[in-house]
CSV table of C-alpha atoms in Angstrom, one decimal:
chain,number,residue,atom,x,y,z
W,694,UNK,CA,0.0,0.0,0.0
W,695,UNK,CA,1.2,3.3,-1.0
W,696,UNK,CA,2.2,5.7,2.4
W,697,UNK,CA,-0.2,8.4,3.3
W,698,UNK,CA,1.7,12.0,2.3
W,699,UNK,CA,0.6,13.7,5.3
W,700,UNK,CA,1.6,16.8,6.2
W,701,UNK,CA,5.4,16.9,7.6
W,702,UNK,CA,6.2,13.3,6.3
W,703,UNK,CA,9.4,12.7,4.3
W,704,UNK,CA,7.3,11.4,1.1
W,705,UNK,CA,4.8,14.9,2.0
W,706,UNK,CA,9.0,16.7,1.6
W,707,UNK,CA,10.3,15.2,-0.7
W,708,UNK,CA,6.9,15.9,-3.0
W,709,UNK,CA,6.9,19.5,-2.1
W,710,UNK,CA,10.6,20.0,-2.7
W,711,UNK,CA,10.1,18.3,-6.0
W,712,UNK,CA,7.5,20.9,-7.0
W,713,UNK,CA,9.8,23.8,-5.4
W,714,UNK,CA,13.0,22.8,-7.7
W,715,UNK,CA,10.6,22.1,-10.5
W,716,UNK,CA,9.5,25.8,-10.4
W,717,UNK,CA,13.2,27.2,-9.8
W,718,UNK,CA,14.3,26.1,-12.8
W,719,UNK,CA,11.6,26.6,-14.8
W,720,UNK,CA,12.4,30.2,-13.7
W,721,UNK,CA,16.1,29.8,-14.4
W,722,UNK,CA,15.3,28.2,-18.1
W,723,UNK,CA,12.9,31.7,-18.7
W,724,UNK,CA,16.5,33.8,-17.6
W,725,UNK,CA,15.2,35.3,-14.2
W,726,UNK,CA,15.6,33.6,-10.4
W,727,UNK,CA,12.5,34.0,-8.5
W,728,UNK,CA,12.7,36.8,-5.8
W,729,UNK,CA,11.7,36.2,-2.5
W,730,UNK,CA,7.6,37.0,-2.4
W,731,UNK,CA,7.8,34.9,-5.9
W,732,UNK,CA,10.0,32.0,-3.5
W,733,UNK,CA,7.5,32.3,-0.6
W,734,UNK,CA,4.4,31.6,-3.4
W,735,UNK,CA,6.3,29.1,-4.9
W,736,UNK,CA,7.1,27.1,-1.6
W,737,UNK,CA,3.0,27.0,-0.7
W,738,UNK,CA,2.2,26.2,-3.9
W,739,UNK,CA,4.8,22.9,-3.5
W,740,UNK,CA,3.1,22.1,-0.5
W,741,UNK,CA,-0.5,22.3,-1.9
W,742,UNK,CA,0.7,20.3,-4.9
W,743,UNK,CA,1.9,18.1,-1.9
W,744,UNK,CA,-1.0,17.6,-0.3
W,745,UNK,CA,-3.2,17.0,-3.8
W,746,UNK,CA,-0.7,14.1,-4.4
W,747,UNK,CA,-1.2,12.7,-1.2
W,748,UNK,CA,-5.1,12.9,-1.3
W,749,UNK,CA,-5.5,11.0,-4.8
W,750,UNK,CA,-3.2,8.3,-3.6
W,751,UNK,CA,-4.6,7.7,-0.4
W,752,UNK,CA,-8.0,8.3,-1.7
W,753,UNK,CA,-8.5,10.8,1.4
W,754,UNK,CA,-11.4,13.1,1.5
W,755,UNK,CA,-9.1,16.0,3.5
W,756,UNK,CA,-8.7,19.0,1.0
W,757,UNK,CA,-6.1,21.3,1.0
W,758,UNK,CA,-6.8,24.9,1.8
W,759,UNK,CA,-7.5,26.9,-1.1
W,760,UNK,CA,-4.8,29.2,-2.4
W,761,UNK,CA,-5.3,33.0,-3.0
W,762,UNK,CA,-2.1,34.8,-4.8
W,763,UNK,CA,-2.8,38.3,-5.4
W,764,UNK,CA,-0.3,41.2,-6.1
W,765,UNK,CA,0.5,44.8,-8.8
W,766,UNK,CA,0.8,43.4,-12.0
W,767,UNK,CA,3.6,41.7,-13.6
W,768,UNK,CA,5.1,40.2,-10.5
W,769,UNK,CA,4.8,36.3,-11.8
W,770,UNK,CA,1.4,35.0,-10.6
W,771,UNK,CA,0.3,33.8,-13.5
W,772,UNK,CA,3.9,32.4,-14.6
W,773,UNK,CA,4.0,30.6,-11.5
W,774,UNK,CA,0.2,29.3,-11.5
W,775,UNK,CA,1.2,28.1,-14.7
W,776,UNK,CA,4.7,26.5,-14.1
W,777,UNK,CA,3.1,24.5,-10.7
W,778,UNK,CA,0.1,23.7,-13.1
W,779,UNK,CA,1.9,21.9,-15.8
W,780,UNK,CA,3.8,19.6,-12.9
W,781,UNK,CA,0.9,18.9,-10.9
W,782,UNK,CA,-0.6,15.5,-12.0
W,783,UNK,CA,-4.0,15.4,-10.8
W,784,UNK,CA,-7.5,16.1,-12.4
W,785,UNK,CA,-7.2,19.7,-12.8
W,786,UNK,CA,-9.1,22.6,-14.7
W,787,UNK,CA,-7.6,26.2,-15.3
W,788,UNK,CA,-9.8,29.0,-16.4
W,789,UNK,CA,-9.3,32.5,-17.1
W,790,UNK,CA,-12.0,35.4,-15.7
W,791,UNK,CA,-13.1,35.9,-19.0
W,792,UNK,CA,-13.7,32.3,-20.5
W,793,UNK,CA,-15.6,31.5,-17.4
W,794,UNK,CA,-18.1,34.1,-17.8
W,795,UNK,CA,-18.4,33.8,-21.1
W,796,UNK,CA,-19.0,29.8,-20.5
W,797,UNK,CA,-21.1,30.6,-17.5
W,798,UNK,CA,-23.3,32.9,-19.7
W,799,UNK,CA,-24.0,31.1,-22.3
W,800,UNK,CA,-24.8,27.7,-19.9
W,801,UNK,CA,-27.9,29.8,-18.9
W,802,UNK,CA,-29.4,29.6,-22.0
W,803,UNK,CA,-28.3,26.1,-22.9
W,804,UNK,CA,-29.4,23.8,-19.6
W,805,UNK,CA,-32.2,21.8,-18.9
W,806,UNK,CA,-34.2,23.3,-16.7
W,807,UNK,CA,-35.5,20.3,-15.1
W,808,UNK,CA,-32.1,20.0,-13.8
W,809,UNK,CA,-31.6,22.7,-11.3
W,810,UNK,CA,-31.0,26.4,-12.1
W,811,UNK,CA,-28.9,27.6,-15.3
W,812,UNK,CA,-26.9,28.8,-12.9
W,813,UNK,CA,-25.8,25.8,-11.1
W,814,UNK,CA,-25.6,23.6,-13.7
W,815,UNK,CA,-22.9,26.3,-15.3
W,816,UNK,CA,-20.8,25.6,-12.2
W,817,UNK,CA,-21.3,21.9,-12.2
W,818,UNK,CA,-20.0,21.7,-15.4
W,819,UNK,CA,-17.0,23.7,-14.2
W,820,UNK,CA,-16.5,21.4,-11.4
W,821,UNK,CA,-16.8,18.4,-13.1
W,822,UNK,CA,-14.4,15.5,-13.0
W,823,UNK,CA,-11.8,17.5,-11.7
W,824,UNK,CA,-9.3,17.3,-8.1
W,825,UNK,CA,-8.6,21.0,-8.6
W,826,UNK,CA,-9.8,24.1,-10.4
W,827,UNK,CA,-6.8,26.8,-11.1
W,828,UNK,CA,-8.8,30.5,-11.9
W,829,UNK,CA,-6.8,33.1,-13.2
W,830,UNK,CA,-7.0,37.1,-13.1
W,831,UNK,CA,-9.8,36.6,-10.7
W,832,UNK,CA,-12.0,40.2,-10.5
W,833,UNK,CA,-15.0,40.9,-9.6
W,834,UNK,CA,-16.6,44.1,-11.2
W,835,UNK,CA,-20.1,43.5,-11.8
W,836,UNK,CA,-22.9,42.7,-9.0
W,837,UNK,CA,-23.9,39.7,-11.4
W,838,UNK,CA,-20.6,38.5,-11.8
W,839,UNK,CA,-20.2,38.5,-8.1
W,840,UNK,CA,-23.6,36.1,-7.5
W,841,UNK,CA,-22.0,33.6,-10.0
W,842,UNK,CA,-18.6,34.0,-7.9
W,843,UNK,CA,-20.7,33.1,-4.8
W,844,UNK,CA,-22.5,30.1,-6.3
W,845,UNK,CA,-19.4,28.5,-7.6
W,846,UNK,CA,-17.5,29.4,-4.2
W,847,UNK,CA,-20.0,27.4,-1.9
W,848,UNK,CA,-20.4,24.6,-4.5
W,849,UNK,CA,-16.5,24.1,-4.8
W,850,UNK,CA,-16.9,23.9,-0.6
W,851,UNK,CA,-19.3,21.6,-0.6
W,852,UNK,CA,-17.1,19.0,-2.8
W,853,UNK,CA,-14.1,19.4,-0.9
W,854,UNK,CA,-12.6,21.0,-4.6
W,855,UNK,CA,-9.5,23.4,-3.2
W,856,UNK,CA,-8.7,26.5,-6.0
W,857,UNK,CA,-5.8,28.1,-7.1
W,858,UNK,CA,-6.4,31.5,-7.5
W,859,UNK,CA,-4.7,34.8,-8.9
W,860,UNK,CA,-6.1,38.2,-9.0
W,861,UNK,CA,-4.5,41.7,-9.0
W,862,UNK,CA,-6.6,42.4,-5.8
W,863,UNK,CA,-6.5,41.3,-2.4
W,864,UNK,CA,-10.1,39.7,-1.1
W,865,UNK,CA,-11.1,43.2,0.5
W,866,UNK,CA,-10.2,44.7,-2.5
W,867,UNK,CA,-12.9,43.3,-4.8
W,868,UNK,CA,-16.1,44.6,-6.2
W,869,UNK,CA,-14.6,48.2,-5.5
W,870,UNK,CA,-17.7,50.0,-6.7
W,871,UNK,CA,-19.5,51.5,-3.5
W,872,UNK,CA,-23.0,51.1,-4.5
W,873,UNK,CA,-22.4,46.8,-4.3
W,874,UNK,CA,-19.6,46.4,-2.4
W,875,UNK,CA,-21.5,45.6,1.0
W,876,UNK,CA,-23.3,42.5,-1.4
W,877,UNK,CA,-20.2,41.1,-1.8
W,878,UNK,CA,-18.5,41.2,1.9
W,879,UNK,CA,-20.3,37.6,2.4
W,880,UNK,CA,-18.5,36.2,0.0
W,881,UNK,CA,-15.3,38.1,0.7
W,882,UNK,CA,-15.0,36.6,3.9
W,883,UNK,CA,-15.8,33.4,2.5
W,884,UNK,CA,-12.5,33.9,0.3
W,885,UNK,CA,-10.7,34.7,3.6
W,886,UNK,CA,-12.2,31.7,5.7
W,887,UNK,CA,-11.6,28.6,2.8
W,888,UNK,CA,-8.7,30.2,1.3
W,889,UNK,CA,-4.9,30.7,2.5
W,890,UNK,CA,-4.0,34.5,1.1
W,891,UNK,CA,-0.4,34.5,-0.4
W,892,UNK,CA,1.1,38.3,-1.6
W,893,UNK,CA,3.3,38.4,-4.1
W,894,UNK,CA,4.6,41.8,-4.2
W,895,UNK,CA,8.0,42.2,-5.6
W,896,UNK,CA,9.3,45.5,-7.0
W,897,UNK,CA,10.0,44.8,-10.0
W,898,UNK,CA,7.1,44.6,-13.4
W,899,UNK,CA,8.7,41.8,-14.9
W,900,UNK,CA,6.3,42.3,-18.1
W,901,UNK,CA,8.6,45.1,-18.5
W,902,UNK,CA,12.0,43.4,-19.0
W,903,UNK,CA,12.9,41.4,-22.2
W,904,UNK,CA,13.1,37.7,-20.9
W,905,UNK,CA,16.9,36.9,-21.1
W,906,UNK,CA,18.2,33.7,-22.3
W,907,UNK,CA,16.6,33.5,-25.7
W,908,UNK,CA,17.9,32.2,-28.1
W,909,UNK,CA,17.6,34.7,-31.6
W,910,UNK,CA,15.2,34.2,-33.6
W,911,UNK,CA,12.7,35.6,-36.2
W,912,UNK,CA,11.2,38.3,-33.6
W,913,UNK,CA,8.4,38.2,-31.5
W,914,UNK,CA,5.0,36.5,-32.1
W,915,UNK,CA,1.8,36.3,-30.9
W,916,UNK,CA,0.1,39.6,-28.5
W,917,UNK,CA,4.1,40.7,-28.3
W,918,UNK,CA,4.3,41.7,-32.0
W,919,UNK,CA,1.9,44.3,-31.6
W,920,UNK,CA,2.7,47.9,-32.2
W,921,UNK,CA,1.6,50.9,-30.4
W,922,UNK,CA,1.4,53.7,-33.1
W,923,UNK,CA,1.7,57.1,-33.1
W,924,UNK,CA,0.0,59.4,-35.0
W,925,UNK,CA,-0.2,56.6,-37.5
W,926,UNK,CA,0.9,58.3,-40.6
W,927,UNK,CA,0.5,56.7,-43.6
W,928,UNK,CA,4.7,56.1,-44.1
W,929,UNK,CA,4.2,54.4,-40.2
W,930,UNK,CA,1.6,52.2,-41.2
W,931,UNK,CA,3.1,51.6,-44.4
W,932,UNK,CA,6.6,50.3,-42.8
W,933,UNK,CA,4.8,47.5,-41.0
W,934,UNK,CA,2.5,46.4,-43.7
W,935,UNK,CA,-0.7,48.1,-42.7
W,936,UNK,CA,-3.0,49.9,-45.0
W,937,UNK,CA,-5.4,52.3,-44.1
W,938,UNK,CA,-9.2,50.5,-45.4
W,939,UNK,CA,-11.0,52.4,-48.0
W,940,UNK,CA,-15.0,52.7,-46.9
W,941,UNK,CA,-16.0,50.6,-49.4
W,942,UNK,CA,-14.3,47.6,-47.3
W,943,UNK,CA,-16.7,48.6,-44.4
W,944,UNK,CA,-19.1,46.1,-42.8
W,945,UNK,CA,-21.3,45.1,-39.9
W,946,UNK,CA,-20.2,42.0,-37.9
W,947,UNK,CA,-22.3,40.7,-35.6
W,948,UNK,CA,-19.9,38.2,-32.9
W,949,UNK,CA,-22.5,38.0,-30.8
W,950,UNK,CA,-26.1,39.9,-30.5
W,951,UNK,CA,-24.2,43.4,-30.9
W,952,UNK,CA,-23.5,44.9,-34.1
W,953,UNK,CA,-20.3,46.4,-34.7
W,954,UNK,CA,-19.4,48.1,-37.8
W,955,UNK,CA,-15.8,47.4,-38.4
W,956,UNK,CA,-13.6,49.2,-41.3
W,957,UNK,CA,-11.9,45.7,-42.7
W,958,UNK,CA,-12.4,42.1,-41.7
W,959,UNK,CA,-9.5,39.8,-43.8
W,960,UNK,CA,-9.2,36.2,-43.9
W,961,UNK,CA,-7.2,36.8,-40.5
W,962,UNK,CA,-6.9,40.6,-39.5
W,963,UNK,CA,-9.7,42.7,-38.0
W,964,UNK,CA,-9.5,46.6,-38.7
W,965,UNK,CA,-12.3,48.4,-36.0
W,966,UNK,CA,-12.3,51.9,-34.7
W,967,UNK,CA,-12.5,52.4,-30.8
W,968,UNK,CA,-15.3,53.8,-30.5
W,969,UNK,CA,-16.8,51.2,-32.5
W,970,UNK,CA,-15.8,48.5,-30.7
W,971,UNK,CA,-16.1,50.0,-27.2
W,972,UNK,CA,-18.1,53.2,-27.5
W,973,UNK,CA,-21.5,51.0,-27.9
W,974,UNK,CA,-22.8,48.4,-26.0
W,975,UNK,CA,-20.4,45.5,-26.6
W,976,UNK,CA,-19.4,43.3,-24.1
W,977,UNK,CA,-16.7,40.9,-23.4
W,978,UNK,CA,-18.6,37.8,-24.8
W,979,UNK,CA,-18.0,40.3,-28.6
W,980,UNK,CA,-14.3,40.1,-27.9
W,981,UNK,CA,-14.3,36.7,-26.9
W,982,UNK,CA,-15.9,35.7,-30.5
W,983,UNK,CA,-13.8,37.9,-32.5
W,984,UNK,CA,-10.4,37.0,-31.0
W,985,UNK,CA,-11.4,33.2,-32.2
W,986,UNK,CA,-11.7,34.4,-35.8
W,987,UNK,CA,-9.2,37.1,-36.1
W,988,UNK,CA,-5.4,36.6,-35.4
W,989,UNK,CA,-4.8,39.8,-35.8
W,990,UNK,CA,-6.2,43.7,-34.3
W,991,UNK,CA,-6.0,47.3,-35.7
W,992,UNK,CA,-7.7,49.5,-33.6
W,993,UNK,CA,-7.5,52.7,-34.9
W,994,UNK,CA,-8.6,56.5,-33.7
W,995,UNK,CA,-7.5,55.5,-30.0
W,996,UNK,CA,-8.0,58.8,-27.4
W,997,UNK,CA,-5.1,59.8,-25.5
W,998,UNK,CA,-5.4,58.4,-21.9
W,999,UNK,CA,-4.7,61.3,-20.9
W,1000,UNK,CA,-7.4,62.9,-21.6
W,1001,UNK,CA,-10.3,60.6,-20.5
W,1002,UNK,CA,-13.3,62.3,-18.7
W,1003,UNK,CA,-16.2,61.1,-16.7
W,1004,UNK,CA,-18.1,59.9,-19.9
W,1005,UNK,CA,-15.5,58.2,-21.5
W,1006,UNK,CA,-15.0,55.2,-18.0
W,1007,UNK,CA,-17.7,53.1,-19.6
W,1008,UNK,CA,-15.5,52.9,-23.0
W,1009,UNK,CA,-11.7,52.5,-21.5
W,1010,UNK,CA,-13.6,49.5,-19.0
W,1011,UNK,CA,-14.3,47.7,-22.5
W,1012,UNK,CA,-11.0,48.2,-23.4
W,1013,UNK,CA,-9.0,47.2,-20.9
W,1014,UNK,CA,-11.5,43.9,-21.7
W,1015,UNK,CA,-10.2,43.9,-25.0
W,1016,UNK,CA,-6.6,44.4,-23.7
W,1017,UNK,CA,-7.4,41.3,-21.3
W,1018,UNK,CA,-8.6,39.4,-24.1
W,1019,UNK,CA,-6.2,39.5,-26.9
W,1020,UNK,CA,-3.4,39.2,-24.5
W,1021,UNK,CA,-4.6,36.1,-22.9
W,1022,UNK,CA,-5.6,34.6,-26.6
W,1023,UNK,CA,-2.2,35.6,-27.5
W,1024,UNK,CA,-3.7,38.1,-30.6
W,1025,UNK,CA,-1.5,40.6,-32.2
W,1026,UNK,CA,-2.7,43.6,-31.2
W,1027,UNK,CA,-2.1,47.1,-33.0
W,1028,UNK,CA,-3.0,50.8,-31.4
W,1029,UNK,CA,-3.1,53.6,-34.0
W,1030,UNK,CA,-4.3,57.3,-32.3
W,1031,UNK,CA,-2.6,60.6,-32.5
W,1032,UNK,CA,-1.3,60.3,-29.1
W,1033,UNK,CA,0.2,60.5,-26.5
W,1034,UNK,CA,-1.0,57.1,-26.0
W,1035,UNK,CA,0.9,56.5,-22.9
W,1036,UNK,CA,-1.4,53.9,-20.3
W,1037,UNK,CA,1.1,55.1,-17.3
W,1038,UNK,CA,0.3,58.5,-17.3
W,1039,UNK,CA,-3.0,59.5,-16.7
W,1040,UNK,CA,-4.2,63.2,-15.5
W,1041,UNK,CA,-5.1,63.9,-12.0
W,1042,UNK,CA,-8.7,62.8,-11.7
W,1043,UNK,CA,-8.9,60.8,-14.6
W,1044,UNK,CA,-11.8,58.5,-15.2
W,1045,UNK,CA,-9.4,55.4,-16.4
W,1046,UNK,CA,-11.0,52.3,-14.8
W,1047,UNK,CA,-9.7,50.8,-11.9
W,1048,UNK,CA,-7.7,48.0,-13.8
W,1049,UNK,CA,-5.5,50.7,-15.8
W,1050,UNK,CA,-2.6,49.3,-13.4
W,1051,UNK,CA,-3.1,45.9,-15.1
W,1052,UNK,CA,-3.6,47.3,-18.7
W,1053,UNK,CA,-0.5,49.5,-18.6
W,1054,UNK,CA,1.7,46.7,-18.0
W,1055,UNK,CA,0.3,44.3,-20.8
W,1056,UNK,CA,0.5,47.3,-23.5
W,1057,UNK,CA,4.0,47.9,-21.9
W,1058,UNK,CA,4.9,44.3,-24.2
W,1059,UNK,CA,4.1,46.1,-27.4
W,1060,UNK,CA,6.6,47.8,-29.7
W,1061,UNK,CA,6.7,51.6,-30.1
W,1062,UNK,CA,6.2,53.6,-32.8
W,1063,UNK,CA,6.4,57.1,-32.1
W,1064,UNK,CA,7.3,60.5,-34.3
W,1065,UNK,CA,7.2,64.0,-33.2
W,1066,UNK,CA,4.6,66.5,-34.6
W,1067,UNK,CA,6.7,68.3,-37.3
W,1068,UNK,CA,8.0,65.0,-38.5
W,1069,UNK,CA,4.5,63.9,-39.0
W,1070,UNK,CA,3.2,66.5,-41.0
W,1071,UNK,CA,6.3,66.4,-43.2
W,1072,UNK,CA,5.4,62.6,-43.7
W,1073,UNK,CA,1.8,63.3,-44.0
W,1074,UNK,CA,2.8,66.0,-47.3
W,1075,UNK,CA,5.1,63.8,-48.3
W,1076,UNK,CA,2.6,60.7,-48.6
């Protein structure tokens, strides 16, 4: 018979250093050594991987304590959620925010009713099968959103299912909005009671530093060969192989139940104006769609940050969605406005939504390209 891992046992060691090493040189492979928040995450994670190990082959119904790693941006939560993921064997499920509620969503209109609630049978889905269920960039915004959070919360509980969570918020933190905030303490404390919270809190972004040890190649791929562009003359555009659409390419897409008129729609690259494609009422279930049919984004006419007002909150909330989206798909991503278009500065009193932290440091992966003012009328005449 195979030993029990409990809890301070050699075998419960010897698993948890296993997982510790594993993610050390995982780190050391990507050209950076985990500092000591990132070390301190790492080392509970090994022990929760641990304990999971030690459940399935003792066929124990203990569970591990949940885990609960929130931070700023770019400190490595999601890099290590990922590294412990890929060396945990067990029955296990990762998520991001954005899937879920687009999954969740839908499942109320496709359950049987005589089952239970649309609702419910969303989250058993979720659960289903599975030792463990890893959920990434966990927010809470909306007072909807939060009941889901809730439902799925107490039904993990009940079924002795432990979570891996990351989030750029600590529990108190969530639902920030005033008006619901008090619906959601219930919940919040839940978070705090079932879950073990872990801080990962380095100084440094590490979004913002070229990953060292790679090998040369062809150039970046995926959401990192985006451009941020700036005014977006027609000698910019040109230089990376974008042309302006003509109207006559313009058309209405429909992803989901909103309408969007778009300028271009290729085989593979998606041309859309910002207010377009967040002035209206689209939501994230629209980006969702569109990022499985387009490899590539041009959003063009962006507004400088800078200059957001109290109007413009509801449109730069559907773009940091967008931002969220594309970079978790791994879509190229091109900005073209006249600028600045700088996400770290924001006026004093700005209306930026309360993830502009979070969005800063994804667009911070993109490529620059930038001219002064005189240069870009000269281009402009000279085009």
């Amino acid at each position: 018979m195979t030993p029990a891992l409990v809890p301070g046992s050699r075998s419960a060691k010897d698993a948890a250093r296993a997982f510790t090493e594993g993610m050390a040189l995982d780190a050391a492979r990507s050209g950076f050594e985990l500092e000591p928040s990132q070390r301190q995450a790492a080392e509970r994670l090994a022990a929760f991987g641990a304990q999971v190990t030690g459940r399935r082959r003792t066929l124990s119904r203990r569970s591990p304590r949940s885990l609960y790693l929130h931070g700023p941006v770019g400190r490595g939560k999601t890099w290590l959620m990922d590294s412990f993921y890929a060396r945990l064997q067990a029955r296990k499920r990762r998520v991001h925010f954005h899937d879920f509620f687009r999954g969740l969503h839908a499942g109320t209109h496709n359950v049987d009713a005589g089952n239970g609630t649309a609702i419910q049978q969303s989250v058993d889905a979720l659960l289903a099968e599975i030792d463990v269920l890893f959920f990434d960039e966990f927010h809470v915004h909306d007072v909807g959103d939060g009941m889901f959070i809730s439902r799925l919360l107490r039904t993990a509980a009940q079924r002795r299912i432990p979570l891996v969570v990351t989030s750029n918020y600590a529990p108190d933190e969530l639902l920030p909005n005033p008006l619901w905030h008090d619906h959601f303490v219930p919940s919040i404390e839940a978070i705090k009671e079932m879950m073990d919270i872990v801080e990962i809190n380095g100084a440094s972004d590490f979004r913002r530093f070229p990953a060292g040890g790679s090998a040369p190649g062809p150039g970046p791929e995926g959401f990192r060969a985006g451009r941020i562009i700036a005014p977006g003359t027609p000698r910019q555009l040109g230089r990376l192989g974008l042309f302006t659409p003509s109207p006559s390419q313009s058309r209405v897409l429909t992803p989901t139940t909103q309408p969007i008129v778009v300028r271009n729609s290729d085989p593979d690259l998606l041309w859309v104006g910002f207010e377009e494609l967040c002035g209206g009422l689209t939501s994230t279930s629209d980006f969702l769609a569109l990022a499985e049919r387009y490899a590539t984004w041009v959003i063009d006419q962006v507004p400088s940050p800078a200059g957001a007002g109290p109007d413009s909150a509801p449109a730069w909330q559907r773009f940091s969605n967008v931002v969220d989206v594309l970079h978790d798909q791994d879509i190229t991503l091109f900005l073209i406005g006249k600028g600045p278009l700088d996400w770290d500065v924001a006026a004093p009193g700005s209306a930026l939504p309360v993830d502009l932290a979070r969005i800063a440091s994804r667009l911070s992966l993109l490529g620059r390209s930038d001219i002064d003012e005189a240069l870009a009328q000269e281009e402009a005449a000279g085009s």
